XYZ file of C-alpha atoms in Angstrom:
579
model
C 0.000 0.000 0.000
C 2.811 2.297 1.249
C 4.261 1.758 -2.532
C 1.155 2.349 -4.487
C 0.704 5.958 -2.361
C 4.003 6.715 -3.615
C 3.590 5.527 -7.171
C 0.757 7.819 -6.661
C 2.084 10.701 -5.895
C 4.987 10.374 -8.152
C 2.598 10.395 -10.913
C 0.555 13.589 -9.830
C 4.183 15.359 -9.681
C 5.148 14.342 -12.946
C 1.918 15.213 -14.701
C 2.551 18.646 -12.776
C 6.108 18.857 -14.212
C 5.117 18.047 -17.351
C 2.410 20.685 -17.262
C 4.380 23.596 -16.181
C 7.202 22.171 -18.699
C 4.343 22.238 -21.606
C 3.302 25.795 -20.268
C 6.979 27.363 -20.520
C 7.090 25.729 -23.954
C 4.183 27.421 -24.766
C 4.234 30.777 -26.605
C 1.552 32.718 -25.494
C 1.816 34.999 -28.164
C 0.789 32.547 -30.767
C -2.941 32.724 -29.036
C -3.362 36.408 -29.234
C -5.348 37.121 -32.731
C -7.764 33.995 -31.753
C -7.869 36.028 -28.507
C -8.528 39.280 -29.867
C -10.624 37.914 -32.316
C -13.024 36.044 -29.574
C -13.177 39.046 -27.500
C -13.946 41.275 -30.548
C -17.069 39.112 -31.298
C -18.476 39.023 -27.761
C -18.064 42.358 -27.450
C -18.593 43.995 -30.480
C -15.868 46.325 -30.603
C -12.077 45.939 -31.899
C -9.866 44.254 -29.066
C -6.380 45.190 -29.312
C -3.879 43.305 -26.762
C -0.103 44.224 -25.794
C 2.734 40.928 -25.502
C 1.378 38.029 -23.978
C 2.986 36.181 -20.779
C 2.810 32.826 -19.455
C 2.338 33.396 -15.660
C 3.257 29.399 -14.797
C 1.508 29.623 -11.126
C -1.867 30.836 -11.227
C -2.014 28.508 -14.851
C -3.130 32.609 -16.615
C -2.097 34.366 -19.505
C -1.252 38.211 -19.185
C -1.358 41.091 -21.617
C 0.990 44.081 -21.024
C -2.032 46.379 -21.878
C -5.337 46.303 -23.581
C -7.366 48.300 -25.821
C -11.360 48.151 -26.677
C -12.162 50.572 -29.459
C -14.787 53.105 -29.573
C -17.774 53.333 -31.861
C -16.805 55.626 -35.066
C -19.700 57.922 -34.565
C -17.776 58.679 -30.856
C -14.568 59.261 -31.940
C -11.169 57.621 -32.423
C -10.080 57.486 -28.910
C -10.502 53.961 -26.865
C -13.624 53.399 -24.879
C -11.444 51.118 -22.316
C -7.841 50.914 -21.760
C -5.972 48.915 -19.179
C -2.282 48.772 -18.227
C -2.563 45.053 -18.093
C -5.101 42.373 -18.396
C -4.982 38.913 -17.277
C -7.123 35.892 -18.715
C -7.623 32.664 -16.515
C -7.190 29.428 -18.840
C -7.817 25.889 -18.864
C -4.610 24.645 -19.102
C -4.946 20.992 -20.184
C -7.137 22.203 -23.441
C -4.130 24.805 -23.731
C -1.210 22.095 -24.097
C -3.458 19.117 -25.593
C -5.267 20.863 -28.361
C -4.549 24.510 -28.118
C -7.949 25.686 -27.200
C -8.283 28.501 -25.515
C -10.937 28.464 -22.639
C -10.904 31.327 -20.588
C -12.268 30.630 -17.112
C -11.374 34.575 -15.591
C -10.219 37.943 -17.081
C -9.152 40.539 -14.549
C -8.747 44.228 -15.589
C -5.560 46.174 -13.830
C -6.288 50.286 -13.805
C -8.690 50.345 -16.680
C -9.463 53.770 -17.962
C -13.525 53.853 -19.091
C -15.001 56.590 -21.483
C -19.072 57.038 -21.230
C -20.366 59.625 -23.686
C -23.556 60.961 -24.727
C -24.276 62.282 -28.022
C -26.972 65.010 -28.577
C -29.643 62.509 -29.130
C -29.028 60.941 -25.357
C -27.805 57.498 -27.264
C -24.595 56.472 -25.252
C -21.554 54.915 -26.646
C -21.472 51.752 -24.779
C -25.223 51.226 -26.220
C -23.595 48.855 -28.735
C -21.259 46.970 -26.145
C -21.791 43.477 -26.185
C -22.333 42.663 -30.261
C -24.572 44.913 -31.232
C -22.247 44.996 -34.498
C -19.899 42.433 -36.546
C -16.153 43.057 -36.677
C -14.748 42.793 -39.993
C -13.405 39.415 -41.365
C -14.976 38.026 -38.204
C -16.649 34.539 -38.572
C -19.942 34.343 -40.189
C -21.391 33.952 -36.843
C -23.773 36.834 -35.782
C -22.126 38.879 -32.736
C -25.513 38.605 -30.835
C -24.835 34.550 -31.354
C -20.880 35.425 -30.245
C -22.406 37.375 -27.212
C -24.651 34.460 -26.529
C -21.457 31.925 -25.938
C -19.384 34.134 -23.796
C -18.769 33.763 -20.653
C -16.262 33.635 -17.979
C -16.137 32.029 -14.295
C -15.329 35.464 -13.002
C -14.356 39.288 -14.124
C -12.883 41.217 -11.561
C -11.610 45.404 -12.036
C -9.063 47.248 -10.153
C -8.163 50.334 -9.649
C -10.549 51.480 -12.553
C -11.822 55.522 -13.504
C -14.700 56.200 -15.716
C -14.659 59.789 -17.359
C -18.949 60.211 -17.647
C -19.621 63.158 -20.174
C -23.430 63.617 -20.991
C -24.402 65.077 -23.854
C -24.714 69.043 -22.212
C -21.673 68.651 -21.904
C -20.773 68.581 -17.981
C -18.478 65.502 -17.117
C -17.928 63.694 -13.752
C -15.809 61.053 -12.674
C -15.096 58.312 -10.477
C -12.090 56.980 -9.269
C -10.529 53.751 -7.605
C -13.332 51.723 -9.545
C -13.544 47.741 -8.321
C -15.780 46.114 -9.732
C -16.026 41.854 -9.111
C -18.879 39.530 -11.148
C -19.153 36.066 -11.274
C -20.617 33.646 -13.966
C -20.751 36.532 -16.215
C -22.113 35.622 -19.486
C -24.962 37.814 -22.069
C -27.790 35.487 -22.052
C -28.875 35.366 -18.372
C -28.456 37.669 -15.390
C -25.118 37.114 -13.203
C -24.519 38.974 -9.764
C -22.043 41.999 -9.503
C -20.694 44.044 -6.905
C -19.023 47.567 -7.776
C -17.242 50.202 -5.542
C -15.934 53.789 -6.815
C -14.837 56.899 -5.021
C -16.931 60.319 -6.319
C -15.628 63.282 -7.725
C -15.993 65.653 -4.518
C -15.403 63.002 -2.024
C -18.007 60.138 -0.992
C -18.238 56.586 -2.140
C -20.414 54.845 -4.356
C -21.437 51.036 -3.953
C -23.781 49.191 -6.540
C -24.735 45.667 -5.432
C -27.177 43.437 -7.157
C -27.494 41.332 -10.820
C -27.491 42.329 -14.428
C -29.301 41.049 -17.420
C -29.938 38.968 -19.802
C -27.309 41.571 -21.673
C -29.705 43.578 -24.327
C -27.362 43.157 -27.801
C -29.271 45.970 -29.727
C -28.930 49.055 -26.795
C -26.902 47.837 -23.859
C -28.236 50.381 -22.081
C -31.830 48.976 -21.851
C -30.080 45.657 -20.131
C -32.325 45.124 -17.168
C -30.823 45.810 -13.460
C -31.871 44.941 -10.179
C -29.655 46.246 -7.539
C -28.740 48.001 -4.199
C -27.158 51.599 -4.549
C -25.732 52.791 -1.554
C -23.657 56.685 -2.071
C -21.741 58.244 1.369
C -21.065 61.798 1.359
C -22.172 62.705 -2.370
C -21.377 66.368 -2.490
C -24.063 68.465 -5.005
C -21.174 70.576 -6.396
C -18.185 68.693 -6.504
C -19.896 65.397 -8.330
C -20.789 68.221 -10.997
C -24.650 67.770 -10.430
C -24.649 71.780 -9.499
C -22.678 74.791 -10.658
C -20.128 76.220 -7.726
C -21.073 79.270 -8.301
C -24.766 79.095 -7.662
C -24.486 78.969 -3.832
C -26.852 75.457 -3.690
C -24.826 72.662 -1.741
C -24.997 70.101 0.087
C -24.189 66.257 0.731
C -26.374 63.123 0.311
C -26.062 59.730 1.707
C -28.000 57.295 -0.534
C -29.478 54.242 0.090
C -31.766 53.111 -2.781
C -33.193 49.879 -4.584
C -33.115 50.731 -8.380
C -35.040 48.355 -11.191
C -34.699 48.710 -14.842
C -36.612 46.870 -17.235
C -38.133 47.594 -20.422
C -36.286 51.027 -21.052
C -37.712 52.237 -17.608
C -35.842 52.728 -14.339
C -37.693 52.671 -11.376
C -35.576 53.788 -7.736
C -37.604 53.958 -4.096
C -35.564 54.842 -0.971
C -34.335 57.240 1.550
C -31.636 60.361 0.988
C -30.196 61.640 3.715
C -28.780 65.851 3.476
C -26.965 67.392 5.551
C -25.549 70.944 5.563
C -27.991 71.511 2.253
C -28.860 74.519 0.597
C -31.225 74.779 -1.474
C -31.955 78.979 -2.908
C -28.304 81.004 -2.758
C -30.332 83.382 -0.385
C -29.969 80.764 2.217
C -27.877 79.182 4.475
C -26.886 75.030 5.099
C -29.614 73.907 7.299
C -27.810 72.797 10.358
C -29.467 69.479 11.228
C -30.124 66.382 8.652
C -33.094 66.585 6.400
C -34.879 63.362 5.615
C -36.170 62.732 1.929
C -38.123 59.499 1.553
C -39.001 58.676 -2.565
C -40.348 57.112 -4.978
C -38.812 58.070 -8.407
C -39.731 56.351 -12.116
C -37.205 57.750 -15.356
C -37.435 56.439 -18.897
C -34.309 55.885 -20.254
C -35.142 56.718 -23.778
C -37.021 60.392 -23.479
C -34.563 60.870 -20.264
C -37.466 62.267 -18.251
C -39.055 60.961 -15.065
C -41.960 61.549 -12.299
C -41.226 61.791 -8.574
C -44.122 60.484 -6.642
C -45.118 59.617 -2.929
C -42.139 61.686 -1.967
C -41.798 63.779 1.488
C -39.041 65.770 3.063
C -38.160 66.986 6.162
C -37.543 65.897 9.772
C -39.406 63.653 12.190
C -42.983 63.971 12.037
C -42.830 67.083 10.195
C -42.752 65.857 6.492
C -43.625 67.973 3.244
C -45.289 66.096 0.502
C -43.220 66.293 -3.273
C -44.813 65.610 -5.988
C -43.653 66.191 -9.721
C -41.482 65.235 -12.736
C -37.954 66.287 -14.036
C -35.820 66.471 -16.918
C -32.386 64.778 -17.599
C -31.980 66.099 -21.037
C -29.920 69.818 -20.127
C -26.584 70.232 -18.648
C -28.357 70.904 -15.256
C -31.670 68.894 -14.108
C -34.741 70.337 -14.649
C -37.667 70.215 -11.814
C -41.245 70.883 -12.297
C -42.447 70.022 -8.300
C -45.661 70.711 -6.047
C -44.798 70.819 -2.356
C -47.438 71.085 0.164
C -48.136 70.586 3.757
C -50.721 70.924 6.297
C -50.547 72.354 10.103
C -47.014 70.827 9.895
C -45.452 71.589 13.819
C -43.450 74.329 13.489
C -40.825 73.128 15.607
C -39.755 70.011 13.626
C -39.356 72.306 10.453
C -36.491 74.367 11.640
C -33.942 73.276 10.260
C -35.277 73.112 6.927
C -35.988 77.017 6.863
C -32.390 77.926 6.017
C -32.156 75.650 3.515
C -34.832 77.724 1.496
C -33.273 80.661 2.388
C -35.997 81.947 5.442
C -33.656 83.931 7.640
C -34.713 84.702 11.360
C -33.709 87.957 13.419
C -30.240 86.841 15.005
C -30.533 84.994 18.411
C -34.441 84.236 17.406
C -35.930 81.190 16.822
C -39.598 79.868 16.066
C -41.277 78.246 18.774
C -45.009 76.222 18.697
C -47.728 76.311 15.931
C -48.327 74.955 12.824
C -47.147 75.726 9.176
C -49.316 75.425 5.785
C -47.711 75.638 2.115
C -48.388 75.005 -1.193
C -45.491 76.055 -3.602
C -44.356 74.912 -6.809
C -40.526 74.747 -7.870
C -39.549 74.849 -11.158
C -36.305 75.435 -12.896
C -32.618 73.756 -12.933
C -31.716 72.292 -9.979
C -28.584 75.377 -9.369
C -31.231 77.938 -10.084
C -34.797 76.670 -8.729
C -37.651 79.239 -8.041
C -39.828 77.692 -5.466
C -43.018 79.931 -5.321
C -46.354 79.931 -3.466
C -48.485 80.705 -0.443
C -46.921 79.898 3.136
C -49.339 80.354 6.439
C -47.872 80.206 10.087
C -50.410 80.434 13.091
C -49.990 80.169 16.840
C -46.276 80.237 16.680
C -44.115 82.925 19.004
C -40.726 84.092 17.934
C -39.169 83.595 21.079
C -35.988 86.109 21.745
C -37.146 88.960 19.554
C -39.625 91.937 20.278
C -41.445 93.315 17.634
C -43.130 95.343 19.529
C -40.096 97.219 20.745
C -38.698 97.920 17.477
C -42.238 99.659 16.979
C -42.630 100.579 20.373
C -42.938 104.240 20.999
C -46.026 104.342 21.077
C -46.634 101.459 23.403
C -43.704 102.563 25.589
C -46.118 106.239 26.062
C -48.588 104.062 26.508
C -46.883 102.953 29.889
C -47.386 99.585 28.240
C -44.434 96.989 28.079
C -43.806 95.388 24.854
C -43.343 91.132 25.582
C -39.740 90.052 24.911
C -41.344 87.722 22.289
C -43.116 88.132 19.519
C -46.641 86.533 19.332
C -47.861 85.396 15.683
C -51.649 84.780 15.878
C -51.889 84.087 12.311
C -49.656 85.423 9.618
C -49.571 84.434 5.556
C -47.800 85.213 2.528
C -47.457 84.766 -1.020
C -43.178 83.955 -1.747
C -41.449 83.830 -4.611
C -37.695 82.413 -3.527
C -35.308 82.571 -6.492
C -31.735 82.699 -6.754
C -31.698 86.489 -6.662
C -33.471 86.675 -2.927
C -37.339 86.236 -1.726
C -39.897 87.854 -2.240
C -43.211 88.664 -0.505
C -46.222 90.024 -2.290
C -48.597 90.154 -0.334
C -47.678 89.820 3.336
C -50.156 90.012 6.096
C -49.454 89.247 9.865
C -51.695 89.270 13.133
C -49.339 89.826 16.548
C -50.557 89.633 19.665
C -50.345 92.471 21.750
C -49.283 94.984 18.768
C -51.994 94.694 16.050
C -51.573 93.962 12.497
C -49.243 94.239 9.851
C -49.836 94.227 5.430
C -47.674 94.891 2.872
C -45.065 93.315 0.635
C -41.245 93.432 0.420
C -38.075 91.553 -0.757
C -34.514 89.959 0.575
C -32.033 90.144 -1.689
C -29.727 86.868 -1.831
C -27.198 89.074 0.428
C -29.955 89.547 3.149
C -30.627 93.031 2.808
C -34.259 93.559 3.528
C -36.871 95.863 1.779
C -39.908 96.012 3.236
C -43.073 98.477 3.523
C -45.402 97.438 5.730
C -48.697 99.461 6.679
C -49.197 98.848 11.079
C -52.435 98.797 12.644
C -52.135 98.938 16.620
C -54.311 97.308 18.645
C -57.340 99.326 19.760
C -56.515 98.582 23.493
C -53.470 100.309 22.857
C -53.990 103.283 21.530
C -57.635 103.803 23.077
C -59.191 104.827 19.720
C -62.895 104.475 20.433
C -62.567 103.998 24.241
C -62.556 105.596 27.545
C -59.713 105.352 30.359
C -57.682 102.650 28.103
C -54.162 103.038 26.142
C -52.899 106.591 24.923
C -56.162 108.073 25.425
C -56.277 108.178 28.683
C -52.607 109.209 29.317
C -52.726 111.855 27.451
C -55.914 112.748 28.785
C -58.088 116.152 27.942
C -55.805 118.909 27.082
C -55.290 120.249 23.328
C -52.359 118.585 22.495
C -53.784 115.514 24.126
C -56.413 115.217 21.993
C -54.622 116.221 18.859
C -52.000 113.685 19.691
C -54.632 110.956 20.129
C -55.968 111.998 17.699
C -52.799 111.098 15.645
C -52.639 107.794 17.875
C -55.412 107.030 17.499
C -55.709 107.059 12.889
C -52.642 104.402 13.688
C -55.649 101.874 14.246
C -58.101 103.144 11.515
C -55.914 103.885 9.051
C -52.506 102.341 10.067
C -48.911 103.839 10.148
C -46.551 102.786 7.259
C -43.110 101.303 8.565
C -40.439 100.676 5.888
C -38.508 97.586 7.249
C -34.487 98.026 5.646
C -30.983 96.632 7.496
C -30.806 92.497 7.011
C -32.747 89.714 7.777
C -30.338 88.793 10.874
C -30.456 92.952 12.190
C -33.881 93.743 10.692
C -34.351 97.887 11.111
C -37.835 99.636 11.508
C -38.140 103.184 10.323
C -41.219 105.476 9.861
C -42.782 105.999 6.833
C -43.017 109.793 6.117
C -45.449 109.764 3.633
C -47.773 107.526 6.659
C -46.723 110.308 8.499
C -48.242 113.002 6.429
C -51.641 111.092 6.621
C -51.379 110.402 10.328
C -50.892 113.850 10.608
C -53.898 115.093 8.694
C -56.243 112.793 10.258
C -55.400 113.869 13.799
C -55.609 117.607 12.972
C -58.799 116.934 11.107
C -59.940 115.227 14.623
C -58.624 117.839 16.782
C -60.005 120.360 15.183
C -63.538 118.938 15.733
C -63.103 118.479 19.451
C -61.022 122.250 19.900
C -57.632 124.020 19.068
C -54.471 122.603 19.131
C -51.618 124.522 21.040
C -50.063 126.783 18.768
C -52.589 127.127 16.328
C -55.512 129.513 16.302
C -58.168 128.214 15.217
C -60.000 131.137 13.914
C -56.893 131.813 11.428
C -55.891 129.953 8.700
C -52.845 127.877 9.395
C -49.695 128.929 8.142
C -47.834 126.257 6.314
C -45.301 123.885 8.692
C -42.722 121.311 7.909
C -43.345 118.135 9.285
C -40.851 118.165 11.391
C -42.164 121.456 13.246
C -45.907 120.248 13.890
C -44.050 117.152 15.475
C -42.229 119.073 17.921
C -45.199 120.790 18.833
C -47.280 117.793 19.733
C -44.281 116.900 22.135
C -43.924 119.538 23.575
C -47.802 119.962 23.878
C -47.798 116.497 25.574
C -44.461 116.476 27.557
C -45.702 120.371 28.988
C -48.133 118.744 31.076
C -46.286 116.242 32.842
C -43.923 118.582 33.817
C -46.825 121.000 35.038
C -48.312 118.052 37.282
C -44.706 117.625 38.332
C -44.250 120.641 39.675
C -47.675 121.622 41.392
C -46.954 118.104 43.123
C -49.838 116.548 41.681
């Protein structure tokens, strides 16, 4: 027994001798045009290959480098390149009868170029035998395609240059990319891994096929797409100089069949900005959705989509356009008493802007606005309705105050929105407002309309009712009325005070959205002016002007002193007679 083990294994190691002997007797070289010519049928392009090496150990054959050519209608320059290539083999059809079986081909740095012509037909649309190489057998390429197949492809260290057809390129680097049982008539599994232009990764897990010989690009898919840190600008999907940003993780199931590609998951942004008027929203905004795009016409439909943060979600509804250098949108977003405080960090992101050290706090939000445009340059527009909400850490009524602090009435330190509503337009160049319309509590109400400029400048006029129970129009013993009490300039100045809630005082709102300033309107003023003369006229004289004369003409400026000093006089009168 001992001997027959030996005999044994004597005869293994001479067979193995005798292989490796045949191999290193071999010259690879004499298998390279029945190489190039196989590859060139299953793949329907021109296959050039460098010198050919033996590599005794791993029982392969290696090319110094490798070419696949490009469609003529592309241009002249390869579609794939590779410093070296490396073909598994079956070695004992090798040395018997010189057939060439090739069990694995591995790709070393391969360089890929996908282009788009103006038509949105791509050049690898014809990869896989979608044409027959000269002089090749009579054997159809689709039939070539058919009877390929290999045990395993693997890619290293790959890039793919991606230019579409307006023109915008992006490109991925340290490409891997491992498949086993790969072969054109049935689906095999792949896994692929690439680093993004900008930073992030990209991995793409799932099968392919059967391959689709007449437009490779309508092979079906069914895989898992996972992207880390995908930055907007620097993967080229928005212009630098647009002010949008922002980076997405991914994590998608996409499906492709029949020309259309259907994708339903969950994006992840953080630090994004949406409108160059705005600022990165500082926590991560949730975007669940559903997404269908036809290959062919390059145009899709996002549906059952929301965005935003916990249970504060805005609905997204819409389609968009592949076919420019920049996306196209065409999207309805709408929500309904959506809690206020779950939407804060998506305000920056659409460039809303609060008073600095401010924040929202309570109450619900409504809007309905549509956002159309390229992705860099969207213009979101559309009615937006806050109610019960308080902007905690900034006074509005003491930037508007004088007339509560005569009052002897302290403004609150916050600022109470009852209801408030406007119509926006937020573009690239800043937001607009037109109409605006506001109810605060304790102060009165506020119309008018106004812009912010992308640089947060504001620009504002806004007409300001006050409250009745402030300025004691119509009442007895309440608000400026009774302070200032029954003497002339009293009653002219309450009379002023008092058109502020019948007819309103106009306040032009300038400074930035962060330092908003409030300044008085002096063409309100005129009116304010004329109302409460008209008023104190009917109830008696006021100080300084004789009633039974005509008025001479005063500036502004003069008929306002005189209604302070009219109403400061007293109170230093009562002062002094120790009343």
């Amino acid at each position: 027994m001992k001997r027959l083990l030996i005999g044994i294994a004597a005869l293994v190691f001479g067979l193995l001798v005798l292989g490796v002997g045949g191999l290193l007797l071999v010259d690879a070289n004499h298998f390279r045009p029945q190489i190039q010519a196989t590859l060139s049928q299953s793949l329907g392009r021109e296959v050039t290959l460098g010198k050919l090496h033996v590599v005794v150990w791993s029982g392969s054959l290696d090319a110094d480098d490798i070419q696949i050519g490009e469609e003529p209608a592309f241009g002249t320059q390869p579609f794939v390149s590779a410093k070296s290539l490396e073909l598994g083999v079956q070695l004992w059809p090798l040395l018997i009868h010189r057939q060439l079986r090739i069990t694995s081909l591995t790709l070393d740095q391969p360089s890929v170029r996908l282009l788009q012509d103006s038509a949105g037909r791509w050049n690898f649309a014809s990869f896989g035998g979608a044409g027959r190489e000269p002089g090749s057998a009579a054997t159809t390429p689709a039939d070539a395609a058919a009877q390929f197949s290999v045990d395993k492809l693997r890619i290293n260290d790959g890039s793919i240059e991606l230019k579409r057809a307006s023109g915008d390129i992006r490109r991925y680097r340290k490409l891997q990319l491992s498949a086993d049982h790969v072969g054109m008539a049935a689906a095999f599994p792949f896994a692929m891994r690439a680093a993004m232009a900008g930073g992030g990764t990209l991995d793409l897990e799932g099968k392919l096929g059967p391959w689709n010989a007449g437009d490779a690009a309508l092979t079906p898919v069914d895989a898992h797409l996972v992207m880390h840190q995908l930055d907007l600008v620097g993967a080229g999907l928005v212009s630098s100089g647009e002010g949008i940003g922002g980076r997405l993780d991914v994590d998608t199931q996409i499906r492709s069949s029949q020309g259309l590609l259907q994708s339903k998951g969950r994006i992840t942004a953080n630090q994004l900005k949406l409108v160059a008027s705005g600022s990165p929203a500082p926590q991560p905004i949730e975007i669940d959705y559903q997404a269908g795009y036809q290959l062919g016409a390059r145009t899709g439909r996002i549906d059952r989509t929301t965005l935003g943060s916990g249970g504060a979600k805005l609905s997204v509804n819409g389609s968009f356009d592949n076919r420019p250098k920049v996306m196209q949108l065409n999207l309805q977003i709408a929500g309904r008493q959506l809690p206020v405080d779950q939407l804060q960090s998506l305000l920056p992101a659409f460039g809303v802007v609060l008073p600095s050290n401010s924040h929202l706090s309570g109450g619900t939000l409504g809007v309905n606005l549509r956002a159309q445009g390229p992705l860099d340059g969207l213009v979101i527009s559309g009615p937006v309705t806050l109610d019960q909400t308080r902007l905690a850490g900034y006074s509005l009524g003491s930037k508007l105050g004088g007339a509560l602090s005569l009052a002897g009435i302290k403004a609150p330190k916050d600022t109470v929105i009852r209801h408030a509503e406007a119509t926006l337009r937020i573009a690239p160049s800043g937001i607009n407002a037109d109409p605006l319309s506001a109810e605060i509590a304790d102060l009165g109400s506020l119309t008018g309309k106004g812009r912010m400029a992308a640089d947060g400048k504001l620009d504002f006029r806004m007409l300001v009712k006050l409250d009745q129970t402030i300025t004691g129009a119509g009442q007895s013993g309440q608000g400026i009325g009774s302070l200032l009490g029954g003497s002339k300039a009293g009653r002219l100045l309450g009379g002023v005070v008092g058109a502020t809630s019948d007819q309103g005082v106009g306040i032009r709102v300038s400074g930035t959205a962060s330092a908003p300033s409030f300044k008085l309107d002096p063409t309100a003023v005129t009116g304010l002016l004329k109302a409460g003369l008209g008023s104190a006229v009917n109830k008696g004289s006021a100080p300084g002007i004789d009633a039974g004369k005509p008025s001479q003409p005063a500036s502004r400026k003069d008929v306002l002193k005189t209604l302070l000093r009219g109403v400061l006089k007293p109170k230093k009168d009562d002062s002094g007679s120790g009343h």
